[in-house]
Amino acid sequence: AAMAGCGWARAVRGLLLDVSGVLYDSGPDGGVPIAGSVEAVRRIKASGLKLQLCTNETQATRESFVRKLRAMGFDVSVAEVTAPAPAACGLLKERGLRPHLLVHDDLVPEFAEIDKTNPNCVVLGDAAENFTYANLNEAFRLLIGMEKPVLISLGKGRYYKETDGLKLDVGAYMKALEYACDIQAEVVGKPAKRFFESALAELGVPAEQAIMIGDDIVSDVGGAQQCGMRALQVRTGKYRPSDEKHPEVKPDAYVNNLAEAVDIILQQL
């Protein structure tokens, strides 16, 4: 069925890949590559197509994230990863913001260069075990005490999949703080347009010559299509059959996995 009408595969020069749920399923043990994905990345590179990983991963620095991917057999470099934390650092510097961080311990080194004294904003990431009531309440108190509260969220995903089941993502906690403080967060990461645009700039390919491949119908597919890209949804990771009835977002195609997408795209080159 995926082969029927592959117009979506034409005139491609670069691919943006989501990572968790497309390349591998993360887990408490580190994670497991999805069948065929290591080989698929190798084939993309051998074909001369450009490749950029566009991830909302905020539980690790890009360096340790890439080390983990390389240990699984993926041939990727730090320069090939577009992630929310470095993008947020740019924004903080640009606007003279000093963050209170509610993030995963392993992400903190990404903010080493940033002034964090006397915070005038809160930066929220996928803090996992750090999402305690005390930590959320501390962030709430800081925000509610600000004349103009600024909440920056590294993504707004609702949940993601690990090998032992689904996990609540940063978006759920972002909504809690938005609701309590009656404010709107600024999202850095997918599906924010600016984030996709920076990924495309790093890829070095215009939107109409790029395809985004992801497992999240809203953040990956919807976000990429709003930037003028084609977008595919893989039936791996957090994909659920109900995604195919989504009222707003219609992927350019569904593919069973990354390997199948790469097969079709390479046949069109």
Coordinates of C-alpha atoms in Angstrom, one line a residue, residues 16 156 187 189-197 200 207-208 210 212 216-232 246 248-252:
L16 CA 14.9 15.1 8.8
K156 CA 5.3 20.0 24.2
V187 CA 7.8 26.2 22.9
G189 CA 11.5 22.2 19.8
K190 CA 9.0 20.5 17.6
P191 CA 6.4 21.5 16.4
A192 CA 7.6 25.2 16.6
K193 CA 8.2 26.6 13.2
R194 CA 11.5 28.3 14.2
F195 CA 12.9 25.0 15.4
F196 CA 12.1 23.2 12.1
E197 CA 13.5 26.1 10.2
L200 CA 16.4 22.8 7.7
A207 CA 11.7 22.8 2.8
E208 CA 10.2 21.6 -0.5
A210 CA 13.1 17.8 2.4
M212 CA 10.4 14.7 7.8
D216 CA 4.4 11.8 16.4
I217 CA 1.4 12.9 14.2
V218 CA 1.3 16.4 15.8
S219 CA 4.9 17.3 16.6
D220 CA 6.7 15.6 13.7
V221 CA 4.1 15.4 10.9
G222 CA 2.0 18.5 11.6
G223 CA 4.9 20.7 12.5
A224 CA 6.9 19.8 9.4
Q225 CA 4.0 20.2 7.0
Q226 CA 3.4 23.7 8.4
C227 CA 6.9 24.5 7.3
G228 CA 6.2 23.4 3.8
M229 CA 7.9 20.0 4.1
R230 CA 6.5 16.6 3.2
A231 CA 6.1 14.4 6.2
L232 CA 5.8 10.6 6.7
H246 CA -6.5 12.5 13.1
E248 CA -6.3 17.9 11.3
V249 CA -3.1 16.2 10.3
K250 CA -2.8 13.9 7.3
P251 CA 0.7 12.6 6.6
D252 CA 1.9 12.5 3.0

